[in-house]
């Protein structure tokens, strides 16, 4: 479950800052080093990319900027509003290549890939729940672009929104699982193959393979196929294909789904 939530700050201040409403995020009392909301947010994103959200605070951002912590509050009220600004900023900077000439499965695959790339570039983002999204220009541009990937499918508005949420929820979950797997390798200084080799003697002492024959057979086959208990890239590719197969059931007379489902989308 994500450990951070957007939309936790003061809505009036947050929306004014997100849309850069005149009079918000500027202060005549601030330091003279050219401090701005954009500079604060850019530094906070860089810091989160390096150390994660737990390492981002008004104090740590101020230290990185070389200013007194209290000076930041004349631009951004607090960390809750700062988080919304960070999320909206990375949304705003996402690439949005043309989707018009692609078939619908290719369009949705492109949307999934773009979001997966976003989570890879900003791993902290997988820990942010956007159940109450920051309704800034970045989120609105992202939402508008991604909804257009469903053009021509003759889905009603609510179903279109549901289908997009279904797709993006899968990508976020897969990205979080991949991040956890990478963290395990980093923290143990071993890949999965090395970890299993190191722990196999211990497991053999307590584990009775005859009690779990199905788990042993299938687990061994999967482990041999992926050289690991879990392969994040394979899980993403397999899962995305199944998500698209499921959405194909909403598309009337989609003969392309029969062919496309035979081959998983390229990673």
PDB file of C-alpha atoms in Angstrom:
ATOM      1  CA  UNK A   1       0.000   0.000   0.000  1.00  0.00           C
ATOM      2  CA  UNK A   2       1.437   3.409  -0.958  1.00  0.00           C
ATOM      3  CA  UNK A   3       2.889   5.276   2.005  1.00  0.00           C
ATOM      4  CA  UNK A   4       2.161   8.776   0.701  1.00  0.00           C
ATOM      5  CA  UNK A   5      -1.015  10.418  -0.563  1.00  0.00           C
ATOM      6  CA  UNK A   6      -1.545  13.370  -2.821  1.00  0.00           C
ATOM      7  CA  UNK A   7      -4.225  15.919  -2.046  1.00  0.00           C
ATOM      8  CA  UNK A   8      -3.379  16.106   1.673  1.00  0.00           C
ATOM      9  CA  UNK A   9      -2.518  19.798   1.687  1.00  0.00           C
ATOM     10  CA  UNK A  10      -4.689  22.890   1.766  1.00  0.00           C
ATOM     11  CA  UNK A  11      -6.720  22.728  -1.486  1.00  0.00           C
ATOM     12  CA  UNK A  12      -6.827  26.487  -2.019  1.00  0.00           C
ATOM     13  CA  UNK A  13      -3.070  26.900  -1.672  1.00  0.00           C
ATOM     14  CA  UNK A  14      -2.317  23.730  -3.635  1.00  0.00           C
ATOM     15  CA  UNK A  15      -4.471  24.615  -6.645  1.00  0.00           C
ATOM     16  CA  UNK A  16      -3.176  28.179  -6.681  1.00  0.00           C
ATOM     17  CA  UNK A  17       0.405  26.884  -6.685  1.00  0.00           C
ATOM     18  CA  UNK A  18      -0.241  24.144  -9.248  1.00  0.00           C
ATOM     19  CA  UNK A  19      -1.677  26.634 -11.707  1.00  0.00           C
ATOM     20  CA  UNK A  20       0.814  29.360 -10.679  1.00  0.00           C
ATOM     21  CA  UNK A  21      -1.952  31.768  -9.777  1.00  0.00           C
ATOM     22  CA  UNK A  22      -0.573  35.316  -9.433  1.00  0.00           C
ATOM     23  CA  UNK A  23       0.321  36.136  -5.854  1.00  0.00           C
ATOM     24  CA  UNK A  24       1.045  32.554  -4.813  1.00  0.00           C
ATOM     25  CA  UNK A  25       4.530  31.110  -4.557  1.00  0.00           C
ATOM     26  CA  UNK A  26       6.250  34.472  -4.647  1.00  0.00           C
ATOM     27  CA  UNK A  27       7.572  36.471  -1.766  1.00  0.00           C
ATOM     28  CA  UNK A  28       9.312  39.796  -1.432  1.00  0.00           C
ATOM     29  CA  UNK A  29      10.632  38.553   1.919  1.00  0.00           C
ATOM     30  CA  UNK A  30      12.449  35.576   0.443  1.00  0.00           C
ATOM     31  CA  UNK A  31      16.206  35.294  -0.116  1.00  0.00           C
ATOM     32  CA  UNK A  32      17.818  37.012  -3.055  1.00  0.00           C
ATOM     33  CA  UNK A  33      19.267  33.890  -4.718  1.00  0.00           C
ATOM     34  CA  UNK A  34      16.440  33.658  -7.242  1.00  0.00           C
ATOM     35  CA  UNK A  35      14.379  31.185  -5.232  1.00  0.00           C
ATOM     36  CA  UNK A  36      11.116  30.237  -6.969  1.00  0.00           C
ATOM     37  CA  UNK A  37       8.468  27.549  -6.658  1.00  0.00           C
ATOM     38  CA  UNK A  38       9.853  25.874  -9.778  1.00  0.00           C
ATOM     39  CA  UNK A  39      13.373  25.783  -8.365  1.00  0.00           C
ATOM     40  CA  UNK A  40      12.134  24.345  -5.061  1.00  0.00           C
ATOM     41  CA  UNK A  41      10.101  21.658  -6.819  1.00  0.00           C
ATOM     42  CA  UNK A  42      12.925  20.751  -9.204  1.00  0.00           C
ATOM     43  CA  UNK A  43      15.305  20.276  -6.292  1.00  0.00           C
ATOM     44  CA  UNK A  44      12.733  18.245  -4.353  1.00  0.00           C
ATOM     45  CA  UNK A  45      12.239  15.925  -7.344  1.00  0.00           C
ATOM     46  CA  UNK A  46      15.997  15.480  -7.712  1.00  0.00           C
ATOM     47  CA  UNK A  47      16.304  14.717  -4.008  1.00  0.00           C
ATOM     48  CA  UNK A  48      13.438  12.195  -4.112  1.00  0.00           C
ATOM     49  CA  UNK A  49      15.013  10.492  -7.144  1.00  0.00           C
ATOM     50  CA  UNK A  50      18.237  10.080  -5.167  1.00  0.00           C
ATOM     51  CA  UNK A  51      17.054   9.157  -1.669  1.00  0.00           C
ATOM     52  CA  UNK A  52      13.294   8.538  -1.853  1.00  0.00           C
ATOM     53  CA  UNK A  53      10.418  10.492  -0.337  1.00  0.00           C
ATOM     54  CA  UNK A  54      11.456   9.688   3.237  1.00  0.00           C
ATOM     55  CA  UNK A  55      14.496  11.879   2.646  1.00  0.00           C
ATOM     56  CA  UNK A  56      12.463  14.816   1.359  1.00  0.00           C
ATOM     57  CA  UNK A  57      11.397  17.416   3.894  1.00  0.00           C
ATOM     58  CA  UNK A  58      11.181  21.161   3.917  1.00  0.00           C
ATOM     59  CA  UNK A  59      14.406  21.150   5.938  1.00  0.00           C
ATOM     60  CA  UNK A  60      16.314  18.817   3.588  1.00  0.00           C
ATOM     61  CA  UNK A  61      15.180  20.749   0.519  1.00  0.00           C
ATOM     62  CA  UNK A  62      16.178  24.040   2.143  1.00  0.00           C
ATOM     63  CA  UNK A  63      19.594  22.600   3.030  1.00  0.00           C
ATOM     64  CA  UNK A  64      20.145  21.458  -0.548  1.00  0.00           C
ATOM     65  CA  UNK A  65      19.177  24.917  -1.773  1.00  0.00           C
ATOM     66  CA  UNK A  66      21.435  26.602   0.759  1.00  0.00           C
ATOM     67  CA  UNK A  67      18.659  28.610   2.397  1.00  0.00           C
ATOM     68  CA  UNK A  68      16.998  28.707   5.800  1.00  0.00           C
ATOM     69  CA  UNK A  69      14.086  26.238   6.142  1.00  0.00           C
ATOM     70  CA  UNK A  70      11.621  28.967   7.105  1.00  0.00           C
ATOM     71  CA  UNK A  71      12.290  30.770   3.811  1.00  0.00           C
ATOM     72  CA  UNK A  72      10.684  27.886   1.886  1.00  0.00           C
ATOM     73  CA  UNK A  73       7.372  28.378   3.657  1.00  0.00           C
ATOM     74  CA  UNK A  74       6.960  31.756   1.978  1.00  0.00           C
ATOM     75  CA  UNK A  75       6.765  29.857  -1.322  1.00  0.00           C
ATOM     76  CA  UNK A  76       5.238  26.453  -0.432  1.00  0.00           C
ATOM     77  CA  UNK A  77       3.110  25.942   2.715  1.00  0.00           C
ATOM     78  CA  UNK A  78       4.467  22.483   3.557  1.00  0.00           C
ATOM     79  CA  UNK A  79       5.475  19.016   2.417  1.00  0.00           C
ATOM     80  CA  UNK A  80       1.916  17.996   1.464  1.00  0.00           C
ATOM     81  CA  UNK A  81       1.650  20.814  -1.059  1.00  0.00           C
ATOM     82  CA  UNK A  82       5.232  20.196  -2.176  1.00  0.00           C
ATOM     83  CA  UNK A  83       4.411  16.552  -2.920  1.00  0.00           C
ATOM     84  CA  UNK A  84       1.477  17.586  -5.112  1.00  0.00           C
ATOM     85  CA  UNK A  85       3.745  19.976  -6.990  1.00  0.00           C
ATOM     86  CA  UNK A  86       6.355  17.253  -7.453  1.00  0.00           C
ATOM     87  CA  UNK A  87       3.816  14.761  -8.821  1.00  0.00           C
ATOM     88  CA  UNK A  88       2.290  17.285 -11.191  1.00  0.00           C
ATOM     89  CA  UNK A  89       5.706  18.416 -12.415  1.00  0.00           C
ATOM     90  CA  UNK A  90       6.842  14.923 -13.429  1.00  0.00           C
ATOM     91  CA  UNK A  91       3.460  14.378 -15.101  1.00  0.00           C
ATOM     92  CA  UNK A  92       3.836  17.601 -17.057  1.00  0.00           C
ATOM     93  CA  UNK A  93       7.254  16.553 -18.354  1.00  0.00           C
ATOM     94  CA  UNK A  94       6.170  13.151 -19.675  1.00  0.00           C
ATOM     95  CA  UNK A  95       6.650  12.704 -23.446  1.00  0.00           C
ATOM     96  CA  UNK A  96       3.398  12.513 -25.391  1.00  0.00           C
ATOM     97  CA  UNK A  97       4.092  11.193 -28.896  1.00  0.00           C
ATOM     98  CA  UNK A  98       1.261  11.030 -31.410  1.00  0.00           C
ATOM     99  CA  UNK A  99      -1.008   7.989 -31.027  1.00  0.00           C
ATOM    100  CA  UNK A 100      -3.394   8.594 -33.922  1.00  0.00           C
ATOM    101  CA  UNK A 101      -1.915   6.058 -36.356  1.00  0.00           C
ATOM    102  CA  UNK A 102      -1.722   3.131 -33.935  1.00  0.00           C
ATOM    103  CA  UNK A 103      -4.295   0.378 -33.427  1.00  0.00           C
ATOM    104  CA  UNK A 104      -5.891   0.505 -30.003  1.00  0.00           C
ATOM    105  CA  UNK A 105      -3.757  -2.210 -28.402  1.00  0.00           C
ATOM    106  CA  UNK A 106      -0.599  -0.448 -29.573  1.00  0.00           C
ATOM    107  CA  UNK A 107      -1.927   2.862 -28.222  1.00  0.00           C
ATOM    108  CA  UNK A 108      -2.635   1.377 -24.798  1.00  0.00           C
ATOM    109  CA  UNK A 109       0.709  -0.416 -24.798  1.00  0.00           C
ATOM    110  CA  UNK A 110       2.397   2.932 -25.461  1.00  0.00           C
ATOM    111  CA  UNK A 111       0.502   4.499 -22.535  1.00  0.00           C
ATOM    112  CA  UNK A 112       1.589   1.638 -20.281  1.00  0.00           C
ATOM    113  CA  UNK A 113       5.207   1.938 -21.415  1.00  0.00           C
ATOM    114  CA  UNK A 114       5.255   5.688 -20.823  1.00  0.00           C
ATOM    115  CA  UNK A 115       3.982   5.239 -17.273  1.00  0.00           C
ATOM    116  CA  UNK A 116       6.411   2.407 -16.619  1.00  0.00           C
ATOM    117  CA  UNK A 117       9.250   4.655 -17.804  1.00  0.00           C
ATOM    118  CA  UNK A 118       7.973   7.390 -15.471  1.00  0.00           C
ATOM    119  CA  UNK A 119       8.122   5.042 -12.480  1.00  0.00           C
ATOM    120  CA  UNK A 120      11.623   3.922 -13.458  1.00  0.00           C
ATOM    121  CA  UNK A 121      12.800   7.519 -13.695  1.00  0.00           C
ATOM    122  CA  UNK A 122      11.081   8.504 -10.424  1.00  0.00           C
ATOM    123  CA  UNK A 123      10.798   5.370  -8.245  1.00  0.00           C
ATOM    124  CA  UNK A 124       9.310   7.350  -5.351  1.00  0.00           C
ATOM    125  CA  UNK A 125       6.189   7.893  -7.427  1.00  0.00           C
ATOM    126  CA  UNK A 126       5.044   4.274  -6.976  1.00  0.00           C
ATOM    127  CA  UNK A 127       4.607   5.010  -3.262  1.00  0.00           C
ATOM    128  CA  UNK A 128       2.193   7.895  -3.857  1.00  0.00           C
ATOM    129  CA  UNK A 129      -1.526   7.225  -3.839  1.00  0.00           C
ATOM    130  CA  UNK A 130      -3.351   9.614  -6.168  1.00  0.00           C
ATOM    131  CA  UNK A 131      -6.877   8.698  -5.088  1.00  0.00           C
ATOM    132  CA  UNK A 132      -7.208  12.455  -4.571  1.00  0.00           C
ATOM    133  CA  UNK A 133      -5.088  13.608  -7.486  1.00  0.00           C
ATOM    134  CA  UNK A 134      -3.373  16.976  -7.715  1.00  0.00           C
ATOM    135  CA  UNK A 135      -5.534  18.650 -10.355  1.00  0.00           C
ATOM    136  CA  UNK A 136      -2.753  20.649 -11.906  1.00  0.00           C
ATOM    137  CA  UNK A 137      -1.747  21.220 -15.530  1.00  0.00           C
ATOM    138  CA  UNK A 138       0.491  18.150 -15.554  1.00  0.00           C
ATOM    139  CA  UNK A 139      -2.181  15.733 -14.421  1.00  0.00           C
ATOM    140  CA  UNK A 140      -4.813  17.246 -16.719  1.00  0.00           C
ATOM    141  CA  UNK A 141      -2.488  17.051 -19.747  1.00  0.00           C
ATOM    142  CA  UNK A 142      -1.635  13.443 -18.878  1.00  0.00           C
ATOM    143  CA  UNK A 143      -5.278  12.473 -18.373  1.00  0.00           C
ATOM    144  CA  UNK A 144      -6.401  14.152 -21.608  1.00  0.00           C
ATOM    145  CA  UNK A 145      -3.642  12.454 -23.603  1.00  0.00           C
ATOM    146  CA  UNK A 146      -4.258   9.001 -22.141  1.00  0.00           C
ATOM    147  CA  UNK A 147      -8.020   9.163 -22.612  1.00  0.00           C
ATOM    148  CA  UNK A 148      -7.461   9.833 -26.310  1.00  0.00           C
ATOM    149  CA  UNK A 149      -5.803   6.424 -26.588  1.00  0.00           C
ATOM    150  CA  UNK A 150      -9.320   4.978 -26.305  1.00  0.00           C
ATOM    151  CA  UNK A 151     -10.665   7.006 -29.247  1.00  0.00           C
ATOM    152  CA  UNK A 152     -12.808   5.058 -31.689  1.00  0.00           C
ATOM    153  CA  UNK A 153     -13.550   2.156 -29.313  1.00  0.00           C
ATOM    154  CA  UNK A 154     -17.160   3.254 -28.761  1.00  0.00           C
ATOM    155  CA  UNK A 155     -16.877   3.030 -24.988  1.00  0.00           C
ATOM    156  CA  UNK A 156     -19.034   5.277 -22.842  1.00  0.00           C
ATOM    157  CA  UNK A 157     -17.312   7.918 -20.737  1.00  0.00           C
ATOM    158  CA  UNK A 158     -17.423   6.043 -17.436  1.00  0.00           C
ATOM    159  CA  UNK A 159     -16.138   2.808 -18.999  1.00  0.00           C
ATOM    160  CA  UNK A 160     -13.311   4.715 -20.675  1.00  0.00           C
ATOM    161  CA  UNK A 161     -12.254   6.177 -17.340  1.00  0.00           C
ATOM    162  CA  UNK A 162     -12.521   2.731 -15.699  1.00  0.00           C
ATOM    163  CA  UNK A 163     -10.438   1.105 -18.434  1.00  0.00           C
ATOM    164  CA  UNK A 164      -7.682   3.707 -18.113  1.00  0.00           C
ATOM    165  CA  UNK A 165      -7.617   3.324 -14.323  1.00  0.00           C
ATOM    166  CA  UNK A 166      -7.420  -0.468 -14.734  1.00  0.00           C
ATOM    167  CA  UNK A 167      -4.438  -0.154 -17.061  1.00  0.00           C
ATOM    168  CA  UNK A 168      -2.568   2.371 -14.931  1.00  0.00           C
ATOM    169  CA  UNK A 169      -3.230   0.466 -11.697  1.00  0.00           C
ATOM    170  CA  UNK A 170      -1.586  -2.592 -13.242  1.00  0.00           C
ATOM    171  CA  UNK A 171       1.449  -0.580 -14.353  1.00  0.00           C
ATOM    172  CA  UNK A 172       1.888   0.972 -10.915  1.00  0.00           C
ATOM    173  CA  UNK A 173       1.587  -2.409  -9.171  1.00  0.00           C
ATOM    174  CA  UNK A 174       4.056  -4.026 -11.574  1.00  0.00           C
ATOM    175  CA  UNK A 175       6.463  -1.124 -11.139  1.00  0.00           C
ATOM    176  CA  UNK A 176       6.242  -1.358  -7.353  1.00  0.00           C
ATOM    177  CA  UNK A 177       6.976  -5.098  -7.496  1.00  0.00           C
ATOM    178  CA  UNK A 178       9.974  -4.464  -9.759  1.00  0.00           C
ATOM    179  CA  UNK A 179      11.251  -1.783  -7.400  1.00  0.00           C
ATOM    180  CA  UNK A 180      10.948  -4.159  -4.437  1.00  0.00           C
ATOM    181  CA  UNK A 181      12.842  -6.858  -6.332  1.00  0.00           C
ATOM    182  CA  UNK A 182      15.650  -4.435  -7.196  1.00  0.00           C
ATOM    183  CA  UNK A 183      15.813  -3.273  -3.574  1.00  0.00           C
ATOM    184  CA  UNK A 184      16.169  -6.873  -2.379  1.00  0.00           C
ATOM    185  CA  UNK A 185      19.099  -7.444  -4.714  1.00  0.00           C
ATOM    186  CA  UNK A 186      20.713  -4.189  -3.651  1.00  0.00           C
ATOM    187  CA  UNK A 187      20.242  -4.780   0.081  1.00  0.00           C
ATOM    188  CA  UNK A 188      21.508  -8.369   0.011  1.00  0.00           C
ATOM    189  CA  UNK A 189      24.218  -7.745  -2.615  1.00  0.00           C
ATOM    190  CA  UNK A 190      22.985 -10.935  -4.323  1.00  0.00           C
ATOM    191  CA  UNK A 191      20.762 -11.656  -7.298  1.00  0.00           C
ATOM    192  CA  UNK A 192      17.961 -14.196  -6.907  1.00  0.00           C
ATOM    193  CA  UNK A 193      20.021 -17.076  -8.238  1.00  0.00           C
ATOM    194  CA  UNK A 194      22.802 -16.368  -5.763  1.00  0.00           C
ATOM    195  CA  UNK A 195      20.357 -15.949  -2.878  1.00  0.00           C
ATOM    196  CA  UNK A 196      18.640 -19.277  -3.548  1.00  0.00           C
ATOM    197  CA  UNK A 197      21.977 -21.030  -3.894  1.00  0.00           C
ATOM    198  CA  UNK A 198      23.115 -19.615  -0.562  1.00  0.00           C
ATOM    199  CA  UNK A 199      19.912 -20.594   1.233  1.00  0.00           C
ATOM    200  CA  UNK A 200      19.219 -23.950  -0.416  1.00  0.00           C
ATOM    201  CA  UNK A 201      20.997 -25.987   2.302  1.00  0.00           C
ATOM    202  CA  UNK A 202      18.941 -24.272   4.999  1.00  0.00           C
ATOM    203  CA  UNK A 203      15.712 -24.845   3.102  1.00  0.00           C
ATOM    204  CA  UNK A 204      16.516 -28.521   2.528  1.00  0.00           C
ATOM    205  CA  UNK A 205      16.657 -29.087   6.302  1.00  0.00           C
ATOM    206  CA  UNK A 206      13.113 -27.886   6.966  1.00  0.00           C
ATOM    207  CA  UNK A 207      11.243 -28.332   3.681  1.00  0.00           C
ATOM    208  CA  UNK A 208       9.505 -31.584   2.660  1.00  0.00           C
ATOM    209  CA  UNK A 209       9.055 -31.489  -1.151  1.00  0.00           C
ATOM    210  CA  UNK A 210       6.626 -34.427  -1.066  1.00  0.00           C
ATOM    211  CA  UNK A 211       4.176 -32.345   0.956  1.00  0.00           C
ATOM    212  CA  UNK A 212       3.985 -29.675  -1.753  1.00  0.00           C
ATOM    213  CA  UNK A 213       4.433 -31.502  -5.067  1.00  0.00           C
ATOM    214  CA  UNK A 214       2.576 -28.967  -7.227  1.00  0.00           C
ATOM    215  CA  UNK A 215       4.437 -26.022  -5.757  1.00  0.00           C
ATOM    216  CA  UNK A 216       7.762 -27.782  -6.195  1.00  0.00           C
ATOM    217  CA  UNK A 217       7.091 -28.737  -9.815  1.00  0.00           C
ATOM    218  CA  UNK A 218       5.745 -25.404 -10.966  1.00  0.00           C
ATOM    219  CA  UNK A 219       8.114 -23.324  -8.854  1.00  0.00           C
ATOM    220  CA  UNK A 220      11.086 -25.233 -10.222  1.00  0.00           C
ATOM    221  CA  UNK A 221       9.883 -24.812 -13.796  1.00  0.00           C
ATOM    222  CA  UNK A 222       9.323 -21.071 -13.351  1.00  0.00           C
ATOM    223  CA  UNK A 223      12.634 -20.610 -11.579  1.00  0.00           C
ATOM    224  CA  UNK A 224      14.469 -22.422 -14.370  1.00  0.00           C
ATOM    225  CA  UNK A 225      12.680 -20.406 -17.038  1.00  0.00           C
ATOM    226  CA  UNK A 226      13.427 -17.027 -15.430  1.00  0.00           C
ATOM    227  CA  UNK A 227      16.639 -17.864 -13.556  1.00  0.00           C
ATOM    228  CA  UNK A 228      14.860 -16.293 -10.586  1.00  0.00           C
ATOM    229  CA  UNK A 229      11.789 -16.689  -8.425  1.00  0.00           C
ATOM    230  CA  UNK A 230      10.496 -13.448  -9.922  1.00  0.00           C
ATOM    231  CA  UNK A 231      11.311 -11.779 -13.234  1.00  0.00           C
ATOM    232  CA  UNK A 232       9.941  -8.242 -13.237  1.00  0.00           C
ATOM    233  CA  UNK A 233      10.190  -7.747 -17.005  1.00  0.00           C
ATOM    234  CA  UNK A 234       8.458 -11.040 -17.733  1.00  0.00           C
ATOM    235  CA  UNK A 235       5.752 -10.345 -15.153  1.00  0.00           C
ATOM    236  CA  UNK A 236       5.089  -6.943 -16.709  1.00  0.00           C
ATOM    237  CA  UNK A 237       4.971  -8.260 -20.289  1.00  0.00           C
ATOM    238  CA  UNK A 238       2.749 -11.199 -19.381  1.00  0.00           C
ATOM    239  CA  UNK A 239       0.463  -9.080 -17.218  1.00  0.00           C
ATOM    240  CA  UNK A 240       0.073  -6.276 -19.745  1.00  0.00           C
ATOM    241  CA  UNK A 241      -0.957  -8.758 -22.427  1.00  0.00           C
ATOM    242  CA  UNK A 242      -3.627 -10.159 -20.093  1.00  0.00           C
ATOM    243  CA  UNK A 243      -4.848  -6.643 -19.218  1.00  0.00           C
ATOM    244  CA  UNK A 244      -5.232  -5.851 -22.911  1.00  0.00           C
ATOM    245  CA  UNK A 245      -6.965  -9.190 -23.521  1.00  0.00           C
ATOM    246  CA  UNK A 246      -9.425  -8.299 -20.786  1.00  0.00           C
ATOM    247  CA  UNK A 247     -10.101  -4.844 -22.223  1.00  0.00           C
ATOM    248  CA  UNK A 248     -10.612  -6.424 -25.656  1.00  0.00           C
ATOM    249  CA  UNK A 249     -13.858  -7.842 -24.281  1.00  0.00           C
ATOM    250  CA  UNK A 250     -15.208  -4.280 -24.142  1.00  0.00           C
ATOM    251  CA  UNK A 251     -14.425  -3.580 -27.790  1.00  0.00           C
ATOM    252  CA  UNK A 252     -17.175  -4.688 -30.203  1.00  0.00           C
ATOM    253  CA  UNK A 253     -16.017  -7.027 -33.010  1.00  0.00           C
ATOM    254  CA  UNK A 254     -12.338  -6.653 -32.146  1.00  0.00           C
ATOM    255  CA  UNK A 255     -10.911  -9.353 -34.396  1.00  0.00           C
ATOM    256  CA  UNK A 256      -7.391  -7.977 -33.911  1.00  0.00           C
ATOM    257  CA  UNK A 257      -7.461  -9.101 -30.281  1.00  0.00           C
ATOM    258  CA  UNK A 258      -7.521 -12.745 -31.340  1.00  0.00           C
ATOM    259  CA  UNK A 259      -4.243 -12.330 -33.195  1.00  0.00           C
ATOM    260  CA  UNK A 260      -2.624  -9.826 -30.855  1.00  0.00           C
ATOM    261  CA  UNK A 261      -3.265 -11.929 -27.767  1.00  0.00           C
ATOM    262  CA  UNK A 262      -1.113 -14.699 -29.179  1.00  0.00           C
ATOM    263  CA  UNK A 263       1.995 -12.561 -28.824  1.00  0.00           C
ATOM    264  CA  UNK A 264       2.788 -10.383 -25.789  1.00  0.00           C
ATOM    265  CA  UNK A 265       3.540  -6.693 -26.358  1.00  0.00           C
ATOM    266  CA  UNK A 266       7.211  -5.819 -26.746  1.00  0.00           C
ATOM    267  CA  UNK A 267       8.909  -4.528 -23.629  1.00  0.00           C
TER     268      UNK A 267
END
